[in-house]
Short mmCIF file of C-alpha atoms and ligand atoms in Angstrom, two decimals:
data_model
loop_
_atom_site.label_atom_id
_atom_site.label_comp_id
_atom_site.label_asym_id
_atom_site.label_seq_id
_atom_site.Cartn_x
_atom_site.Cartn_y
_atom_site.Cartn_z
CA UNK A 1 -17.05 -5.69 14.02
CA UNK A 2 -19.86 -4.89 11.68
CA UNK A 3 -22.64 -2.66 13.33
CA UNK A 4 -25.87 -4.46 14.39
CA UNK A 5 -28.35 -3.17 11.75
CA UNK A 6 -31.57 -1.88 13.93
CA UNK A 7 -34.37 -3.25 11.89
CA UNK A 8 -37.09 -0.32 12.19
CA UNK A 9 -39.59 -2.14 9.77
CA UNK A 10 -39.72 -5.26 11.80
CA UNK A 11 -40.02 -3.35 15.21
CA UNK A 12 -42.45 -1.07 13.66
CA UNK A 13 -44.58 -4.24 12.58
CA UNK A 14 -44.19 -5.56 16.17
CA UNK A 15 -45.66 -2.18 17.81
CA UNK A 16 -48.48 -2.18 15.17
CA UNK A 17 -48.93 -5.87 16.54
CA UNK A 18 -49.27 -4.92 19.98
CA UNK A 19 -51.65 -1.58 18.76
CA UNK A 20 -53.89 -4.11 17.23
CA UNK A 21 -53.99 -6.43 20.51
CA UNK A 22 -54.93 -3.27 22.48
CA UNK A 23 -57.52 -2.20 19.95
CA UNK A 24 -59.14 -5.59 20.02
CA UNK A 25 -59.15 -5.60 23.73
CA UNK A 26 -60.98 -2.25 24.03
CA UNK A 27 -63.52 -3.39 21.73
CA UNK A 28 -64.01 -6.40 23.62
CA UNK A 29 -64.05 -5.36 26.92
CA UNK A 30 -65.19 -1.61 26.60
CA UNK A 31 -67.10 -1.57 23.18
CA UNK A 32 -64.60 1.30 22.12
CA UNK A 33 -63.13 1.75 19.05
CA UNK A 34 -60.28 4.04 18.75
CA UNK A 35 -60.53 6.67 15.94
CA UNK A 36 -58.08 8.63 13.79
CA UNK A 37 -58.95 11.47 11.82
CA UNK A 38 -56.29 12.98 9.33
CA UNK A 39 -56.53 16.37 7.71
CA UNK A 40 -55.16 17.25 4.45
CA UNK A 41 -55.06 20.68 2.91
CA UNK A 42 -54.15 20.85 -0.54
CA UNK A 43 -52.58 18.39 -2.91
CA UNK A 44 -48.67 18.01 -2.00
CA UNK A 45 -48.00 14.56 -3.49
CA UNK A 46 -45.64 13.43 -0.87
CA UNK A 47 -48.31 14.36 1.97
CA UNK A 48 -50.92 12.33 -0.24
CA UNK A 49 -48.70 9.43 0.16
CA UNK A 50 -48.25 9.60 3.95
CA UNK A 51 -52.00 10.14 4.25
CA UNK A 52 -52.92 7.15 2.42
CA UNK A 53 -50.30 4.94 4.08
CA UNK A 54 -51.41 6.09 7.42
CA UNK A 55 -55.11 5.41 6.62
CA UNK A 56 -54.38 1.99 5.45
CA UNK A 57 -52.32 1.15 8.38
CA UNK A 58 -55.07 2.56 10.77
CA UNK A 59 -57.68 0.23 9.22
CA UNK A 60 -55.14 -2.48 9.70
CA UNK A 61 -54.94 -2.45 13.21
CA UNK A 62 -58.66 -2.27 13.71
CA UNK A 63 -59.37 1.48 14.25
CA UNK A 64 -61.46 3.61 12.75
CA UNK A 65 -60.05 5.96 10.04
CA UNK A 66 -61.42 9.26 8.77
CA UNK A 67 -59.87 11.38 6.23
CA UNK A 68 -60.49 15.00 5.38
CA UNK A 69 -59.10 16.23 2.16
CA UNK A 70 -59.74 20.16 1.76
CA UNK A 71 -58.98 22.31 -0.95
CA UNK A 72 -55.60 24.01 -1.16
CA UNK A 73 -57.62 27.25 -0.77
CA UNK A 74 -59.37 26.39 2.17
CA UNK A 75 -60.12 29.31 4.43
CA UNK A 76 -58.34 29.35 7.91
CA UNK A 77 -61.68 30.08 9.57
CA UNK A 78 -63.33 26.68 7.71
CA UNK A 79 -60.00 24.52 8.77
CA UNK A 80 -60.66 25.87 12.23
CA UNK A 81 -64.41 24.77 12.05
CA UNK A 82 -63.34 21.35 11.11
CA UNK A 83 -60.97 20.62 13.83
CA UNK A 84 -63.52 22.06 16.53
CA UNK A 85 -65.83 19.76 15.13
CA UNK A 86 -63.50 16.67 15.34
CA UNK A 87 -62.61 17.92 18.79
CA UNK A 88 -66.02 17.38 19.86
CA UNK A 89 -66.59 13.96 17.87
CA UNK A 90 -66.57 11.58 20.75
CA UNK A 91 -65.61 8.73 18.08
CA UNK A 92 -62.45 10.46 17.00
CA UNK A 93 -59.54 9.99 19.56
CA UNK A 94 -56.86 11.25 17.58
CA UNK A 95 -56.44 14.24 14.95
CA UNK A 96 -53.42 14.59 12.57
CA UNK A 97 -53.34 17.69 10.35
CA UNK A 98 -50.77 16.80 7.62
CA UNK A 99 -48.28 19.35 7.42
CA UNK A 100 -46.79 21.33 5.72
CA UNK A 101 -49.82 23.60 5.14
CA UNK A 102 -50.30 25.94 2.37
CA UNK A 103 -48.86 29.47 2.96
CA UNK A 104 -52.12 31.29 3.90
CA UNK A 105 -52.71 29.10 6.79
CA UNK A 106 -51.24 29.76 10.30
CA UNK A 107 -49.43 26.61 11.17
CA UNK A 108 -49.26 27.36 14.97
CA UNK A 109 -52.78 28.52 15.31
CA UNK A 110 -54.21 25.37 13.65
CA UNK A 111 -52.17 23.12 15.56
CA UNK A 112 -52.64 24.63 18.92
CA UNK A 113 -56.46 24.66 18.27
CA UNK A 114 -56.47 20.76 18.44
CA UNK A 115 -57.77 19.33 21.65
CA UNK A 116 -54.46 18.56 23.29
CA UNK A 117 -55.58 15.25 24.67
CA UNK A 118 -56.43 14.26 20.64
CA UNK A 119 -53.06 15.93 19.55
CA UNK A 120 -51.33 12.62 18.46
CA UNK A 121 -48.73 14.42 16.87
CA UNK A 122 -47.84 16.02 19.92
CA UNK A 123 -47.06 19.31 18.62
CA UNK A 124 -49.62 21.34 20.59
CA UNK A 125 -48.08 23.77 22.92
CA UNK A 126 -49.22 22.12 25.88
CA UNK A 127 -47.97 18.89 24.88
CA UNK A 128 -44.52 20.46 24.51
CA UNK A 129 -44.88 22.09 28.15
CA UNK A 130 -45.94 18.46 29.37
CA UNK A 131 -42.97 16.65 27.74
CA UNK A 132 -40.53 19.44 29.06
CA UNK A 133 -41.73 19.06 32.41
CA UNK A 134 -41.62 15.39 32.54
CA UNK A 135 -45.76 14.94 32.62
CA UNK A 136 -47.85 12.60 30.65
CA UNK A 137 -48.22 14.02 27.35
CA UNK A 138 -48.73 13.10 23.67
CA UNK A 139 -45.17 12.58 22.52
CA UNK A 140 -44.26 13.28 18.65
CA UNK A 141 -44.22 10.42 16.73
CA UNK A 142 -40.85 10.22 15.34
CA UNK A 143 -38.64 10.98 18.33
CA UNK A 144 -41.03 8.50 20.44
CA UNK A 145 -40.06 5.68 17.63
CA UNK A 146 -36.35 6.53 17.96
CA UNK A 147 -36.34 6.37 21.84
CA UNK A 148 -38.50 3.02 21.64
CA UNK A 149 -35.36 1.46 19.33
CA UNK A 150 -32.84 2.91 21.56
CA UNK A 151 -34.52 1.43 24.63
CA UNK A 152 -34.92 -1.85 22.76
CA UNK A 153 -31.35 -2.00 22.02
CA UNK A 154 -29.48 -0.79 25.08
CA UNK A 155 -32.08 -1.47 27.86
CA UNK A 156 -30.94 1.30 30.25
CA UNK A 157 -29.75 4.83 28.57
CA UNK A 158 -28.89 6.20 32.09
CA UNK A 159 -25.53 8.12 32.09
CA UNK A 160 -24.97 7.84 28.34
CA UNK A 161 -23.68 11.01 26.15
CA UNK A 162 -26.32 11.49 23.48
CA UNK A 163 -25.85 13.99 20.59
CA UNK A 164 -29.03 15.31 18.80
CA UNK A 165 -27.89 16.93 15.42
CA UNK A 166 -30.62 19.23 14.57
CA UNK A 167 -32.88 21.39 16.66
CA UNK A 168 -36.59 21.48 15.09
CA UNK A 169 -39.72 21.42 17.19
CA UNK A 170 -40.72 18.29 15.43
CA UNK A 171 -37.78 16.02 15.63
CA UNK A 172 -34.65 17.62 17.33
CA UNK A 173 -35.98 19.20 20.43
CA UNK A 174 -38.52 16.40 21.56
CA UNK A 175 -35.87 13.58 20.99
CA UNK A 176 -33.32 15.85 23.09
CA UNK A 177 -36.32 15.94 25.98
CA UNK A 178 -36.65 12.24 25.58
CA UNK A 179 -33.24 11.40 26.27
CA UNK A 180 -32.96 13.72 29.18
CA UNK A 181 -35.89 11.93 30.47
CA UNK A 182 -34.12 8.65 30.17
CA UNK A 183 -31.29 10.42 32.09
CA UNK A 184 -28.65 10.85 29.17
CA UNK A 185 -26.39 13.55 29.13
CA UNK A 186 -27.61 15.55 25.93
CA UNK A 187 -26.03 17.81 23.51
CA UNK A 188 -28.12 19.53 20.84
CA UNK A 189 -26.29 20.37 17.97
CA UNK A 190 -27.43 22.53 15.03
CA UNK A 191 -26.04 24.87 11.83
CA UNK A 192 -23.95 26.93 14.35
CA UNK A 193 -22.32 24.50 16.49
CA UNK A 194 -18.62 24.69 16.46
CA UNK A 195 -16.52 21.68 15.79
CA UNK A 196 -19.33 19.46 15.20
CA UNK A 197 -17.20 16.40 14.44
CA UNK A 198 -15.60 16.56 18.02
CA UNK A 199 -19.01 17.17 19.64
CA UNK A 200 -20.41 13.93 17.80
CA UNK A 201 -17.20 11.84 18.52
CA UNK A 202 -18.03 12.20 22.33
CA UNK A 203 -21.65 10.86 21.76
CA UNK A 204 -22.43 7.18 22.92
CA UNK A 205 -25.91 7.73 20.70
CA UNK A 206 -25.82 9.82 17.96
CA UNK A 207 -29.49 10.94 16.63
CA UNK A 208 -29.08 12.89 13.18
CA UNK A 209 -31.98 14.99 12.29
CA UNK A 210 -30.54 17.43 9.79
CA UNK A 211 -32.07 17.15 6.24
CA UNK A 212 -28.72 16.97 4.56
CA UNK A 213 -27.92 13.77 2.71
CA UNK A 214 -25.23 11.61 3.87
CA UNK A 215 -23.74 14.62 6.08
CA UNK A 216 -22.06 12.52 8.83
CA UNK A 217 -19.30 10.48 7.83
CA UNK A 218 -17.92 7.48 9.79
CA UNK A 219 -14.87 9.50 11.34
CA UNK A 220 -17.16 11.67 13.24
CA UNK A 221 -18.54 8.37 15.02
CA UNK A 222 -17.08 7.00 18.38
CA UNK A 223 -16.57 3.10 17.94
CA UNK A 224 -19.25 1.16 19.11
CA UNK A 225 -21.76 4.23 19.32
CA UNK A 226 -25.57 3.80 18.43
CA UNK A 227 -26.48 5.93 15.51
CA UNK A 228 -30.24 6.91 14.83
CA UNK A 229 -30.65 8.09 11.08
CA UNK A 230 -34.00 10.24 10.95
CA UNK A 231 -33.14 11.98 7.64
CA UNK A 232 -35.01 11.30 4.54
CA UNK A 233 -33.31 12.68 1.43
CA UNK A 234 -33.68 11.82 -2.16
CA UNK A 235 -30.30 11.64 -4.25
CA UNK A 236 -29.67 10.73 -7.92
CA UNK A 237 -27.84 7.59 -8.59
CA UNK A 238 -24.84 7.64 -11.11
CA UNK A 239 -26.69 5.25 -13.44
CA UNK A 240 -29.87 7.39 -13.45
CA UNK A 241 -33.14 7.51 -11.05
CA UNK A 242 -33.03 8.28 -7.53
CA UNK A 243 -32.53 6.61 -4.25
CA UNK A 244 -33.43 7.44 -0.44
CA UNK A 245 -30.44 8.08 1.82
CA UNK A 246 -30.15 9.45 5.41
CA UNK A 247 -28.19 12.11 7.12
CA UNK A 248 -25.44 9.83 7.84
CA UNK A 249 -23.11 8.11 5.22
CA UNK A 250 -24.38 4.80 5.95
CA UNK A 251 -21.26 2.55 4.94
CA UNK A 252 -18.72 4.41 6.74
CA UNK A 253 -20.76 4.56 10.03
CA UNK A 254 -22.01 0.96 10.14
CA UNK A 255 -18.32 0.13 9.83
CA UNK A 256 -17.44 1.94 13.12
CA UNK A 257 -20.86 1.90 14.82
CA UNK A 258 -22.07 -0.53 17.34
CA UNK A 259 -25.55 -0.16 15.95
CA UNK A 260 -27.42 1.77 13.13
CA UNK A 261 -30.51 2.38 11.49
CA UNK A 262 -30.85 1.97 7.69
CA UNK A 263 -32.58 4.20 5.44
CA UNK A 264 -35.04 3.28 4.20
CA UNK A 265 -36.23 0.89 6.62
CA UNK A 266 -35.24 2.44 10.10
CA UNK A 267 -36.90 5.63 11.55
CA UNK A 268 -39.58 6.04 8.85
CA UNK A 269 -41.76 2.90 9.51
CA UNK A 270 -41.62 3.97 13.39
CA UNK A 271 -43.27 7.10 12.80
CA UNK A 272 -46.46 5.67 11.41
CA UNK A 273 -46.59 3.04 13.84
CA UNK A 274 -46.07 5.44 17.07
CA UNK A 275 -48.65 7.48 15.52
CA UNK A 276 -51.28 4.65 15.97
CA UNK A 277 -49.63 3.90 19.32
CA UNK A 278 -50.42 7.43 20.34
CA UNK A 279 -53.97 7.26 19.19
CA UNK A 280 -54.60 4.22 21.48
CA UNK A 281 -52.84 5.99 24.07
CA UNK A 282 -55.39 9.00 23.60
CA UNK A 283 -58.34 6.86 23.56
CA UNK A 284 -57.32 5.00 26.74
CA UNK A 285 -56.67 8.33 28.55
CA UNK A 286 -60.23 9.62 27.16
CA UNK A 287 -61.85 6.82 28.74
CA UNK A 288 -60.14 6.74 32.02
CA UNK A 289 -58.19 3.86 31.25
CA UNK A 290 -54.29 3.20 31.73
CA UNK A 291 -52.24 4.02 28.88
CA UNK A 292 -50.96 0.62 27.32
CA UNK A 293 -47.31 0.00 28.53
CA UNK A 294 -44.44 0.05 25.94
CA UNK A 295 -46.56 2.31 23.78
CA UNK A 296 -45.73 5.62 25.42
CA UNK A 297 -42.93 6.78 27.57
P1 NDP B 1 -35.42 21.06 9.82
O1 NDP B 1 -35.15 21.87 8.64
O2 NDP B 1 -36.69 21.66 10.32
O3 NDP B 1 -34.20 21.17 10.82
C1 NDP B 1 -33.03 20.50 10.46
C2 NDP B 1 -32.17 20.94 11.66
O4 NDP B 1 -30.82 20.79 11.27
C3 NDP B 1 -31.97 22.57 11.98
O5 NDP B 1 -31.91 22.38 13.18
C4 NDP B 1 -30.76 22.86 11.59
O6 NDP B 1 -30.07 23.74 12.45
C5 NDP B 1 -29.79 21.94 11.56
N1 NDP B 1 -28.67 21.65 10.30
C6 NDP B 1 -28.98 22.00 9.28
N2 NDP B 1 -27.56 22.12 8.68
C7 NDP B 1 -26.86 21.96 9.36
C8 NDP B 1 -25.41 21.77 9.55
N3 NDP B 1 -24.69 21.72 8.61
N4 NDP B 1 -24.76 21.15 10.90
C9 NDP B 1 -25.85 20.90 11.68
N5 NDP B 1 -26.91 21.24 11.88
C10 NDP B 1 -27.41 21.27 10.79
O7 NDP B 1 -35.69 19.48 9.67
P2 NDP B 1 -36.49 18.36 10.26
O8 NDP B 1 -36.04 18.30 11.69
O9 NDP B 1 -38.08 18.59 10.29
O10 NDP B 1 -35.94 16.94 9.64
C11 NDP B 1 -34.80 16.44 9.84
C12 NDP B 1 -34.65 15.48 8.98
O11 NDP B 1 -35.42 14.37 9.15
C13 NDP B 1 -35.15 15.77 7.46
O12 NDP B 1 -34.37 15.08 6.69
C14 NDP B 1 -36.82 15.00 7.19
O13 NDP B 1 -36.99 14.68 6.03
C15 NDP B 1 -36.46 13.91 8.33
N6 NDP B 1 -37.62 13.53 8.92
C16 NDP B 1 -37.79 12.12 8.67
C17 NDP B 1 -39.28 11.63 9.54
C18 NDP B 1 -39.23 10.01 9.70
O14 NDP B 1 -40.29 9.97 10.12
N7 NDP B 1 -38.00 9.29 9.30
C19 NDP B 1 -39.81 12.37 10.35
C20 NDP B 1 -39.65 14.05 10.25
C21 NDP B 1 -38.29 14.56 9.78
P3 NDP B 1 -30.72 25.24 12.56
O15 NDP B 1 -31.62 25.30 13.47
O16 NDP B 1 -29.37 26.15 13.02
O17 NDP B 1 -31.03 25.89 10.83
#
């Protein structure tokens, strides 16, 4: 039987709708408008596209959007001064520094200078520690989006075998923490994993976050498993031009899986929706209000 296609685009639109409802209530009931500041250093074209689309969607859900575009040569001290200013701005509830940063800037230092309560990317070392110990934290957007789709599809994830391929700090590791938090039995695979196909074949849930086009073929997938494809890779089309593909070979995996996310239209749209969700969560917490249900873990 063909796999259920998990429509991340439609899911993300629902999440943004929920965010907009909460933003409207915060304005009406408390006179508060959540604000998101995005900082872009340099002129990486892909980053510029992301930042533009984040700004547009922030405004669409009724939040305040502030964009700081800094020169590629910006001194570290100047960037840290801007972050300090945003940390102290009561109208800003979320701060995102678009990565990657130019080589002369220390990424860890910059991320860890953001107020953890405003760290809507969830990359600050305090948030990493809070997530790892099961406490309220800001949760990285991409894994949060994957978890939302998995919970929606499965209901309970308790007891399921999950294999996360990739151990990056921004996707693989936090994804594994979230699945563990939902009582999955979690394996993290990476480039040194032995017998990767056999490891993946044991999984009820496969999350592929590798950055290698179509690396996971259908014969690695247990029949009926759920496949979440985080990868975004651009490949040449035989007829010329390029197209986006994920880290799994979609057609062969969809023939075996119970459910699968497409690329594009799966995890990608959920990442921005979760950034907006995190900004509302941060705003509520900053004002002593409960975080909206369903928008965080
Ligand atoms: P990283 O490059 O930081 O990490 C890749 C991971 O894959 C590493 O842990 C690496 O292992 C592992 N890996 C590499 N080759 C293999 C292999 N042959 N077998 C098993 N594991 C392997 O990537 P990210 O986590 O940042 O991103 C992963 C993918 O997700 C990329 O395509 C990226 O574009 C995409 N992405 C998509 C987002 C979205 O919104 N949809 C958001 C963020 C990322 P090791 O540690 O041993 O080197």
